[in-house]
Amino acid sequence: MSKFSLLCIALLLFFSCGKTQTPNTNFEPKPEFSIVIHGGAGPIKKGNIPPEIEAKIEAKLEEAIKKGYDILKNGGTSLDAVQQTIMVLEDSPLFNAGKGAVFTNEETNEHDTSIMDGKTLNAGASSGTTIVKNPINLARAVMDNSPHVMLSGKGAETFAKEQGLQIVEPSYFYTERNFKELIWVKENENKNASKKTAYHNEKLKGSKFGTVGCVALDKDGNLAAGTSTGGMTNKRWGRIGDSPIIGSGTYANNNTCAISSTGWGEYFIRAQVAHDISALMDYKGLSLKQASKEVLAKVKTLGGDGGVIAIDKNGNMVFEFNTEGMFRASMNDKGKLIIGMYKE
Amino acid sequence: MSKFSLLCIALLLFFSCGKTQTPNTNFEPKPEFSIVIHGGAGPIKKGNIPPEIEAKIEAKLEEAIKKGYDILKNGGTSLDAVQQTIMVLEDSPLFNAGKGAVFTNEETNEHDTSIMDGKTLNAGASSGTTIVKNPINLARAVMDNSPHVMLSGKGAETFAKEQGLQIVEPSYFYTERNFKELIWVKENENKNASKKTAYHNEKLKGSKFGTVGCVALDKDGNLAAGTSTGGMTNKRWGRIGDSPIIGSGTYANNNTCAISSTGWGEYFIRAQVAHDISALMDYKGLSLKQASKEVLAKVKTLGGDGGVIAIDKNGNMVFEFNTEGMFRASMNDKGKLIIGMYKE
């Protein structure tokens, strides 16, 4: 065999294996840590949101992400950063989670949440709680202090009490804005289709979105992801969306990435959004950006929409959404803060 | 470039792409249809089960799979075959699903279930119902007749009533065997560890298993999967296992395969068992058998055990488990029936 042929073989072997070794075209050094958050995706268009609300949302996103950033900067774990960042968002009435959860058809507020540890693949989740002030703390407690991954309803509330988590009256979750939205959705969902305007349809569609989430990489190289939501306005029959479903709303694996989803939950479950992004990186060698785009394209094909935030094991951060907008923010280890709402 | 070099390039391109084109070493023609069922995996060892129970289980597995086989043979859909096969298993007190569901810590029977259509990626699931005679029918109704994928608790029961599904008194699900097991588990779970015998530990472990499931390929090439369970004996806090979780307990995709899991649910959620098998086939070109083995090995590494049944789009059928045994049966389009319980 000629030297040339051997060279051919060597070159071809090199390139044929390239699929699983996507070259790093990002020559920035790997960040020591990084963090990304979202406050929901949906029909978020410039002009739809009054400037004073826009400013409040921006300020709260900044407050939340800085909470997690400080934890990571001080050598804290990605799990703690995710949990405490989400707590800030849950305590605000601005987002569809915790205090700001939307109303169900029965005029209650039911919370779904999950958290996952990329190091151990341990996870915790709960669905349908109505009195736990910070559902993300319940997800963490399920992961850390129970033999289970997912608890639900009254049973999950009993566990929350046993764990000493902060319990509130259901009325704590009342917000006038969300209650009015429920009334509007109930009145309008079944109106004659021909009478529906584009605005009407958009508003109805908006009632499906919300949710907050956070993903983080800590100084030890551990990834974590968490998600918390009140679900969709007017949800009924104990509906569970993607947010408390490991692999759909939340997934973290130190070998690949950490993901939190937000969008039309049913489609995110059917498309297995969070785990599919990880699998495309793991088995097909896609970058985090490529994998996120590909999976959201699948969601679109099925008929759904929404977005994801993600961090890979090298600290690369991704916002990706196929809605009009997504409330979002990121910070790297240099403290560089990016906040966004609309399409760029 | 010499002809030899070109040949080298051609050969190398061929072999370097081989990963995603696993050669078909099975020269049997693709079956027109096929079906596989399980009735739970766990510490099922020869000698543990009295011969008369063994005979009853075998007979019920045969009755159930023949129900689905006849549907498929007559040109019915894989979804109908899966649903009606699971109904037979749910109506029997022999398996941990429907009638035979184990007891929760609160001495109730709470059912979890899911179904998925590989053609449309549509799915339905419910968790924590206590009065729906055949939970798999509820999963199917959620998929077909609601805008949701997953319902839970009292809300899911309201939906079941609205759909006209058969409702029973909770006492319908009482079985003496399961109630005695609950009492035994409660009495023994916290006994001094040093007093525990191997038998004791095995029996406690056994209380985590059960579940029934079915996967099928129909004459139109459509795959479907379904799973139904009573969860684990002495479960508390509204615990949800992998059975109603799309991607963990159940997954179907016409591009790859249909899977139903049974085992220690928490580990099956963390390992994303059902979707991961599909992803390994789709993105890494593994065979169904290879993918199932690889994913169950991951479950083992995490500390869990259990099994899966699966059919790929070519009608290849797989039983795979890392427990002592798994109640199982398969039939191909020639009517060849295989029934098994223990390791081969």
XYZ file of C-alpha atoms in Angstrom:
688
model
C 0.000 0.000 0.000
C 1.413 3.385 -1.008
C 2.126 6.134 1.499
C -0.584 8.128 -0.213
C -3.124 5.372 0.384
C -2.164 5.197 4.043
C -2.592 8.944 4.296
C -6.031 8.590 2.687
C -6.973 5.990 5.243
C -5.723 8.105 8.116
C -7.535 11.190 6.885
C -10.760 9.331 6.242
C -10.690 7.635 9.590
C -10.190 11.041 11.168
C -13.069 12.691 9.311
C -15.401 9.713 9.457
C -15.211 9.817 13.232
C -15.730 13.578 13.229
C -19.462 13.233 13.723
C -19.012 12.432 17.367
C -16.238 14.946 17.916
C -17.765 18.229 16.883
C -14.818 20.609 16.704
C -14.845 23.345 19.269
C -15.115 26.476 17.194
C -15.560 28.543 20.286
C -12.053 29.518 21.299
C -13.097 31.198 24.500
C -11.795 29.276 27.496
C -14.344 27.026 29.191
C -16.084 29.157 31.817
C -15.611 28.119 35.428
C -19.371 28.264 35.853
C -22.469 29.626 34.141
C -26.205 29.976 34.640
C -29.279 30.515 32.455
C -32.887 31.174 33.423
C -36.236 31.530 31.713
C -39.527 33.020 32.829
C -41.688 31.461 30.150
C -42.046 31.525 26.360
C -45.112 32.491 24.357
C -46.684 35.302 22.350
C -44.344 37.841 23.957
C -44.117 40.645 21.404
C -42.754 44.163 21.620
C -45.713 46.392 22.371
C -47.776 43.644 24.021
C -46.260 44.305 27.431
C -46.572 47.733 29.087
C -43.135 49.343 29.635
C -43.525 49.390 33.429
C -44.201 45.615 33.488
C -41.322 45.056 31.083
C -39.037 46.885 33.524
C -40.320 44.846 36.474
C -39.772 41.578 34.634
C -36.250 42.581 33.653
C -35.435 43.579 37.205
C -36.773 40.292 38.611
C -34.891 38.190 36.037
C -31.721 40.070 37.022
C -32.353 39.613 40.751
C -33.014 35.892 40.267
C -30.016 35.113 38.113
C -27.695 37.109 40.366
C -28.855 34.965 43.284
C -27.663 31.862 41.445
C -24.564 33.569 40.110
C -23.418 34.504 43.618
C -23.908 30.927 44.819
C -21.848 29.574 41.926
C -19.178 32.248 42.297
C -18.761 31.332 45.956
C -18.248 27.676 45.049
C -21.816 26.548 45.731
C -23.421 23.685 43.853
C -25.396 24.001 40.656
C -28.317 22.332 42.476
C -28.368 25.062 45.121
C -28.045 27.758 42.476
C -30.935 26.320 40.461
C -33.146 25.904 43.507
C -32.556 29.331 44.996
C -32.798 31.132 41.669
C -36.143 29.488 40.985
C -37.320 30.452 44.499
C -36.836 34.117 43.594
C -38.975 33.666 40.477
C -41.591 31.659 42.411
C -41.886 34.446 44.984
C -42.747 36.982 42.294
C -46.307 37.414 40.946
C -44.831 38.190 37.510
C -44.291 34.594 36.386
C -46.512 31.547 36.101
C -44.967 29.666 39.037
C -45.278 29.804 42.817
C -47.013 33.069 43.809
C -47.887 33.930 40.203
C -49.338 30.536 39.222
C -52.334 30.709 36.897
C -55.779 29.406 37.873
C -57.232 26.011 37.047
C -60.779 25.509 35.798
C -61.771 24.903 39.437
C -60.316 28.309 40.430
C -57.416 26.765 42.319
C -53.677 27.146 41.772
C -51.879 23.823 41.266
C -48.113 23.704 41.063
C -45.874 21.320 39.137
C -42.104 21.244 39.494
C -38.952 19.192 39.049
C -35.199 19.275 39.617
C -32.387 17.030 38.408
C -28.774 16.516 39.406
C -26.528 15.891 36.393
C -23.826 14.274 38.519
C -25.909 11.451 40.008
C -28.926 11.518 37.662
C -30.982 11.792 40.810
C -34.196 13.749 40.437
C -37.201 15.037 42.337
C -40.591 16.246 41.163
C -44.074 16.974 42.371
C -47.391 17.781 40.754
C -50.700 19.279 41.785
C -49.757 20.885 45.103
C -51.788 23.869 46.283
C -50.269 24.972 49.604
C -46.488 24.655 49.217
C -45.061 28.174 48.992
C -42.015 27.184 46.968
C -42.684 24.069 44.931
C -39.032 23.850 43.819
C -38.084 23.227 47.463
C -40.473 20.290 47.465
C -38.855 18.869 44.321
C -35.465 19.171 46.029
C -36.768 17.504 49.197
C -38.286 14.644 47.176
C -34.900 14.109 45.543
C -32.832 14.398 48.710
C -35.086 12.956 51.402
C -37.427 10.394 49.850
C -36.855 7.130 48.014
C -39.045 8.493 45.209
C -38.647 10.732 42.178
C -42.178 12.049 41.832
C -44.952 12.793 44.344
C -48.370 14.256 43.672
C -51.394 16.010 45.141
C -52.360 15.749 48.803
C -49.694 13.103 49.395
C -46.984 15.439 48.165
C -48.355 18.137 50.492
C -48.189 15.739 53.441
C -44.558 15.028 52.565
C -43.866 18.781 52.290
C -45.279 19.289 55.805
C -43.223 16.398 57.177
C -40.157 18.018 55.635
C -40.909 21.317 57.342
C -41.304 23.234 54.088
C -43.141 26.544 54.199
C -46.900 25.970 53.873
C -49.317 28.768 52.960
C -53.062 29.181 52.591
C -54.209 28.515 49.002
C -55.311 32.170 48.897
C -51.630 33.209 48.987
C -51.526 32.321 45.283
C -54.432 34.598 44.334
C -53.522 37.343 41.891
C -56.147 39.534 40.306
C -54.488 39.411 36.894
C -54.510 35.606 36.771
C -58.050 35.346 38.075
C -59.292 37.782 35.439
C -57.470 35.757 32.812
C -59.262 32.608 33.930
C -62.635 34.328 33.669
C -61.740 35.661 30.223
C -60.518 32.259 28.983
C -63.608 30.480 30.301
C -65.868 33.015 28.606
C -64.008 32.945 25.323
C -62.694 29.449 24.722
C -65.931 28.177 23.235
C -67.164 31.275 21.431
C -68.085 30.897 17.809
C -64.822 30.391 15.964
C -65.768 32.881 13.251
C -65.950 35.639 15.842
C -62.427 35.033 17.032
C -59.923 37.718 16.135
C -56.190 37.199 15.788
C -55.802 38.965 19.146
C -58.377 36.657 20.711
C -56.583 33.559 19.458
C -53.243 34.888 20.581
C -54.584 35.628 24.047
C -56.072 32.136 24.301
C -52.761 30.699 23.145
C -50.944 32.799 25.709
C -52.932 31.085 28.438
C -50.969 27.890 27.720
C -47.580 29.368 28.529
C -45.570 30.584 31.461
C -43.261 28.493 33.651
C -39.865 29.365 35.096
C -36.679 27.386 34.904
C -32.962 27.465 35.583
C -29.921 25.487 34.474
C -26.442 25.839 35.913
C -22.890 24.540 35.716
C -20.827 24.857 38.893
C -17.082 25.080 39.523
C -16.919 21.314 40.101
C -18.295 20.703 36.604
C -21.678 19.531 37.857
C -24.786 20.396 35.898
C -28.299 20.840 37.317
C -31.694 21.815 35.945
C -35.010 22.808 37.486
C -38.457 23.923 36.353
C -41.543 25.245 38.159
C -44.983 26.163 36.869
C -48.641 26.756 37.553
C -49.448 24.988 34.292
C -51.989 26.465 31.913
C -54.911 28.772 32.698
C -58.198 26.858 32.915
C -56.460 23.464 33.096
C -58.805 20.767 34.365
C -58.960 17.090 35.277
C -55.696 17.232 37.246
C -53.770 17.929 34.049
C -50.004 17.437 34.336
C -47.791 19.178 31.793
C -44.133 18.686 30.949
C -42.639 20.723 33.800
C -42.610 17.946 36.460
C -41.747 15.237 33.923
C -38.077 14.275 33.986
C -36.924 14.021 30.367
C -39.628 16.356 29.071
C -39.527 19.565 31.126
C -36.256 19.001 32.976
C -33.127 16.934 32.390
C -29.498 17.119 33.511
C -26.591 14.814 32.801
C -22.937 15.704 33.389
C -22.041 13.829 30.189
C -24.048 16.199 28.037
C -26.108 19.121 29.278
C -28.814 20.542 31.557
C -32.149 21.659 30.099
C -35.329 23.365 31.285
C -38.285 23.672 28.916
C -41.219 26.027 28.692
C -44.058 25.869 26.246
C -47.119 23.915 25.279
C -46.448 21.037 27.655
C -48.320 18.287 25.831
C -46.067 18.645 22.791
C -42.974 18.813 24.957
C -43.905 15.459 26.511
C -44.649 13.849 23.151
C -41.340 15.129 21.716
C -39.384 14.155 24.858
C -37.723 17.546 24.571
C -35.213 17.647 27.415
C -33.899 14.093 27.104
C -33.900 14.191 23.312
C -31.549 17.192 23.316
C -29.192 15.255 25.578
C -29.479 12.107 23.434
C -28.729 13.993 20.199
C -25.539 15.336 21.786
C -24.587 12.016 23.337
C -25.303 9.647 20.462
C -25.144 11.834 17.357
C -22.461 14.310 18.366
C -24.589 17.414 17.828
C -23.667 20.629 19.593
C -26.049 21.921 22.268
C -27.280 24.603 19.861
C -27.835 22.136 17.006
C -29.603 19.644 19.262
C -31.869 22.312 20.767
C -32.826 23.627 17.318
C -33.497 20.131 16.006
C -35.738 19.154 18.910
C -37.722 22.401 18.812
C -38.226 21.807 15.080
C -39.747 18.419 15.993
C -42.071 20.154 18.474
C -43.115 22.552 15.698
C -43.781 19.657 13.310
C -46.080 18.086 15.901
C -47.928 21.412 16.161
C -46.550 22.794 19.420
C -44.304 25.656 20.401
C -42.209 26.934 23.260
C -38.566 27.206 24.194
C -35.660 25.781 26.126
C -32.695 27.034 28.077
C -29.640 24.825 28.311
C -26.006 24.629 29.350
C -23.613 21.953 28.155
C -20.790 20.434 30.157
C -18.373 22.970 28.655
C -20.424 25.874 29.906
C -21.901 26.812 26.510
C -25.274 28.426 27.031
C -28.303 28.305 24.790
C -31.642 30.095 24.591
C -33.836 28.605 21.898
C -37.536 29.205 21.208
C -40.003 29.100 18.344
C -42.523 31.443 19.964
C -42.661 35.215 19.599
C -40.521 35.610 22.660
C -39.113 34.128 25.851
C -38.261 35.874 29.119
C -34.652 34.905 29.659
C -31.277 35.751 31.147
C -27.772 34.308 31.319
C -24.561 35.005 33.205
C -21.105 33.576 32.685
C -18.251 33.373 35.189
C -17.088 36.858 34.187
C -20.397 38.261 35.354
C -21.528 39.092 31.816
C -25.299 39.424 32.039
C -27.641 39.035 29.067
C -31.365 39.665 29.504
C -33.867 39.154 26.697
C -37.605 39.004 26.026
C -38.211 39.215 22.305
C -36.699 37.716 19.187
C -33.291 39.204 18.493
C -5.213 9.727 -7.357
C -4.702 6.026 -8.129
C -7.615 3.612 -8.600
C -6.429 1.863 -5.462
C -6.713 5.067 -3.453
C -10.216 5.669 -4.738
C -11.132 2.118 -3.754
C -9.705 2.781 -0.272
C -11.814 5.913 0.027
C -14.957 4.106 -1.151
C -14.386 1.202 1.243
C -13.619 3.460 4.165
C -16.661 5.645 3.538
C -18.738 2.485 3.443
C -17.395 1.109 6.708
C -17.207 4.443 8.502
C -20.937 4.924 7.922
C -21.684 1.393 8.996
C -22.488 2.446 12.531
C -25.866 3.735 11.523
C -26.619 0.912 9.130
C -26.412 -2.149 11.300
C -26.586 -5.063 8.851
C -29.685 -7.152 9.083
C -28.435 -10.536 10.137
C -31.961 -11.780 10.629
C -32.944 -13.277 7.305
C -36.475 -14.141 8.337
C -38.974 -12.043 6.397
C -40.401 -9.084 8.288
C -43.509 -10.285 10.117
C -46.796 -8.706 9.089
C -47.503 -7.997 12.744
C -46.311 -9.012 16.205
C -47.116 -8.488 19.869
C -45.289 -8.789 23.199
C -46.613 -8.497 26.754
C -45.233 -8.477 30.264
C -46.836 -9.031 33.630
C -44.034 -7.594 35.741
C -40.376 -8.276 36.494
C -38.827 -8.972 39.883
C -37.514 -11.709 42.167
C -39.455 -14.317 40.173
C -37.509 -17.536 40.769
C -38.349 -21.151 40.059
C -39.726 -22.557 43.281
C -40.913 -19.172 44.615
C -44.280 -19.479 42.904
C -46.628 -22.401 43.686
C -47.260 -24.553 40.572
C -51.004 -23.801 40.555
C -50.342 -20.042 40.508
C -47.693 -20.545 37.846
C -50.292 -22.321 35.696
C -52.849 -19.552 36.263
C -50.341 -16.856 35.301
C -49.358 -18.729 32.148
C -52.994 -19.185 31.161
C -53.779 -15.507 31.706
C -50.719 -14.367 29.750
C -51.843 -16.626 26.896
C -55.429 -15.363 27.039
C -54.269 -11.751 27.039
C -51.803 -12.006 24.185
C -54.255 -13.968 22.061
C -56.744 -11.141 22.485
C -54.251 -8.744 20.932
C -53.071 -11.262 18.362
C -56.611 -11.724 17.033
C -57.088 -7.974 16.725
C -53.852 -7.636 14.771
C -54.576 -10.673 12.614
C -57.935 -9.200 11.650
C -56.279 -5.972 10.557
C -56.962 -4.038 13.765
C -54.654 -1.292 15.007
C -51.724 -1.796 17.328
C -53.354 0.750 19.666
C -56.497 -1.372 19.970
C -54.435 -4.528 20.429
C -52.360 -2.927 23.193
C -55.398 -1.508 24.962
C -57.514 -4.639 24.872
C -54.644 -6.949 25.792
C -53.866 -4.816 28.819
C -57.564 -4.837 29.795
C -57.400 -8.638 30.109
C -54.393 -8.348 32.421
C -56.047 -5.524 34.407
C -59.154 -7.652 34.946
C -57.087 -10.417 36.545
C -56.093 -10.344 40.240
C -52.796 -12.038 39.303
C -50.923 -8.913 38.209
C -50.192 -5.572 39.834
C -52.579 -3.538 37.665
C -56.332 -2.928 37.607
C -58.051 -5.498 39.815
C -54.759 -6.820 41.203
C -53.210 -3.450 42.085
C -51.182 -3.438 45.284
C -52.065 -1.297 48.306
C -50.693 2.113 49.175
C -49.597 3.066 52.661
C -53.098 4.537 53.164
C -54.646 1.143 52.276
C -55.990 2.392 48.954
C -55.293 1.157 45.425
C -54.010 3.892 43.099
C -53.544 3.201 39.422
C -51.037 4.685 36.985
C -51.120 4.049 33.256
C -50.069 5.305 29.837
C -50.386 4.555 26.139
C -48.556 5.914 23.085
C -49.194 5.854 19.354
C -45.987 5.426 17.356
C -47.537 6.850 14.193
C -48.566 10.250 15.545
C -46.485 10.372 18.747
C -49.747 11.122 20.479
C -49.988 9.816 24.030
C -52.308 9.550 27.009
C -51.624 8.859 30.667
C -53.183 9.100 34.082
C -51.994 8.692 37.641
C -53.516 8.129 41.042
C -57.029 7.015 40.074
C -58.920 4.760 42.502
C -62.297 4.017 40.861
C -61.595 3.474 37.155
C -61.999 -0.239 36.442
C -59.620 -0.284 33.489
C -57.042 2.473 33.783
C -55.663 1.739 30.288
C -59.033 2.814 28.853
C -58.600 6.109 30.646
C -55.136 6.571 29.131
C -56.633 5.906 25.695
C -59.482 8.364 26.317
C -57.027 11.045 27.477
C -55.100 10.559 24.228
C -58.123 10.461 21.942
C -60.601 12.793 23.579
C -58.732 15.446 25.566
C -56.229 18.131 24.588
C -53.906 16.745 27.276
C -51.366 13.959 27.633
C -51.528 13.341 31.372
C -54.313 13.660 33.945
C -54.196 12.820 37.621
C -56.181 12.026 40.749
C -59.758 13.158 41.267
C -59.655 15.268 38.122
C -58.734 12.227 36.023
C -61.652 10.362 37.630
C -64.037 13.180 36.705
C -62.789 12.966 33.123
C -63.239 9.160 33.156
C -66.854 9.603 34.271
C -67.475 12.222 31.589
C -66.101 9.759 29.045
C -68.488 7.057 30.219
C -65.719 4.684 31.317
C -66.619 1.916 33.719
C -66.442 3.166 37.320
C -66.256 0.796 40.296
C -66.242 1.099 44.078
C -62.686 1.299 45.449
C -63.386 -1.997 47.223
C -63.438 -3.743 43.807
C -59.642 -3.585 43.928
C -59.345 -5.355 47.299
C -57.457 -8.626 47.167
C -56.511 -10.488 50.318
C -53.060 -11.350 49.011
C -52.175 -7.708 48.326
C -53.623 -6.500 51.610
C -51.606 -9.076 53.563
C -48.516 -8.004 51.660
C -49.097 -4.390 52.705
C -49.403 -5.395 56.349
C -46.241 -7.480 56.079
C -44.271 -4.711 54.382
C -45.403 -2.129 56.940
C -44.393 -4.407 59.793
C -41.058 -5.302 58.302
C -39.693 -2.331 56.413
C -38.178 -0.674 59.449
C -37.082 -3.717 61.436
C -33.520 -3.755 62.633
C -31.417 -4.267 59.527
C -29.296 -6.942 61.215
C -32.392 -9.101 61.668
C -33.229 -9.063 58.003
C -32.712 -12.307 56.163
C -32.031 -12.657 52.460
C -35.628 -13.845 52.062
C -36.885 -10.827 53.978
C -34.940 -8.447 51.768
C -36.091 -10.220 48.644
C -39.715 -10.028 49.716
C -39.376 -6.320 50.497
C -37.749 -5.840 47.127
C -40.553 -7.774 45.479
C -43.016 -5.226 46.807
C -41.519 -2.699 44.373
C -42.403 -4.658 41.255
C -45.400 -5.717 39.219
C -46.947 -3.764 36.352
C -48.326 -5.038 33.053
C -47.526 -3.832 29.580
C -47.974 -4.522 25.898
C -46.288 -3.455 22.675
C -47.530 -4.238 19.186
C -46.850 -3.740 15.484
C -49.877 -3.882 13.204
C -50.275 -4.726 9.521
C -50.071 -1.035 8.595
C -46.628 -0.813 10.196
C -47.840 1.232 13.149
C -46.297 0.676 16.560
C -48.010 1.220 19.918
C -47.090 0.720 23.570
C -49.020 0.723 26.828
C -48.370 0.159 30.522
C -50.597 -0.151 33.596
C -49.755 -0.572 37.262
C -50.773 -0.278 40.875
C -47.276 0.987 41.656
C -45.424 -0.351 44.689
C -46.838 -1.837 47.866
C -46.883 0.719 50.684
C -46.251 3.643 48.337
C -47.081 6.939 49.982
C -47.264 10.670 49.373
C -48.991 10.233 46.011
C -45.879 8.613 44.587
C -45.814 8.364 40.793
C -43.532 5.755 39.232
C -42.379 5.325 35.645
C -45.503 3.602 34.269
C -47.523 6.749 33.455
C -44.442 8.701 32.366
C -44.064 8.903 28.597
C -40.401 8.225 27.794
C -39.785 6.290 31.008
C -42.441 3.555 31.288
C -43.899 3.793 27.795
C -42.711 5.026 24.418
C -43.597 4.333 20.803
C -42.255 5.820 17.600
C -42.773 4.331 14.146
C -39.204 5.350 13.233
C -37.719 3.078 15.877
C -39.666 0.923 18.317
C -42.347 0.539 20.971
C -41.373 -0.136 24.599
C -43.088 -0.900 27.895
C -41.026 -1.021 31.098
C -41.484 -2.730 34.415
C -39.240 -2.464 37.411
C -38.090 -0.159 40.129
C -39.803 2.916 38.688
C -37.578 5.600 40.182
C -34.525 4.229 38.391
C -36.476 3.848 35.160
C -37.368 7.546 35.282
C -33.803 8.607 36.063
C -32.444 6.443 33.225
C -35.198 7.572 30.812
C -35.495 3.919 29.847
C -38.121 3.846 27.100
C -37.012 6.937 25.193
C -33.335 6.131 25.618
C -33.794 2.767 23.873
C -35.453 4.568 20.969
C -32.751 7.253 20.890
C -29.918 4.683 20.839
C -31.539 3.036 17.810
C -32.307 6.318 16.092
C -29.075 8.214 16.651
C -26.485 5.499 17.224
C -27.810 2.751 14.955
C -28.026 0.119 17.690
C -30.348 -2.831 17.222
C -33.372 -3.082 19.503
C -31.644 -5.854 21.460
C -28.392 -3.917 21.836
C -30.218 -0.734 22.856
C -32.367 -2.556 25.426
C -29.331 -4.254 26.955
C -27.375 -1.016 27.089
C -30.162 0.922 28.791
C -30.858 -1.813 31.355
C -27.133 -1.825 32.117
C -27.423 1.906 32.874
C -30.352 1.177 35.203
C -28.198 -1.420 36.976
C -25.321 1.043 37.328
C -27.682 3.498 39.019
C -28.738 0.729 41.414
C -32.102 -0.297 39.991
C -33.496 -3.306 38.223
C -36.414 -4.430 36.115
C -37.151 -5.244 32.522
C -38.557 -4.115 29.213
C -40.522 -5.555 26.343
C -40.104 -4.025 22.925
C -40.838 -4.383 19.224
C -38.975 -2.512 16.512
C -40.441 -1.247 13.252
C -39.326 -4.463 11.546
C -41.269 -6.604 13.953
C -38.245 -7.833 15.910
C -39.304 -8.607 19.476
C -37.278 -8.276 22.653
C -37.673 -9.371 26.263
C -34.874 -7.973 28.396
C -34.576 -7.929 32.184
C -31.908 -7.869 34.872
C -34.133 -9.292 37.619
C -34.551 -12.957 38.495
C -37.495 -13.218 36.160
C -40.223 -11.474 34.192
C -43.717 -12.708 33.330
C -43.820 -12.423 29.552
C -45.210 -13.660 26.272
C -44.848 -12.955 22.570
C -46.611 -13.923 19.352
C -45.592 -13.340 15.765
C -47.816 -13.266 12.683
C -47.460 -17.052 12.295
C -49.110 -17.496 15.667
C -45.903 -18.737 17.293
C -46.440 -18.248 21.032
C -43.607 -17.938 23.547
C -44.396 -17.696 27.269
C -41.722 -17.233 29.915
C -41.275 -16.443 33.581
C -37.714 -17.207 34.606
C -34.269 -16.651 33.175
C -33.689 -18.894 30.195
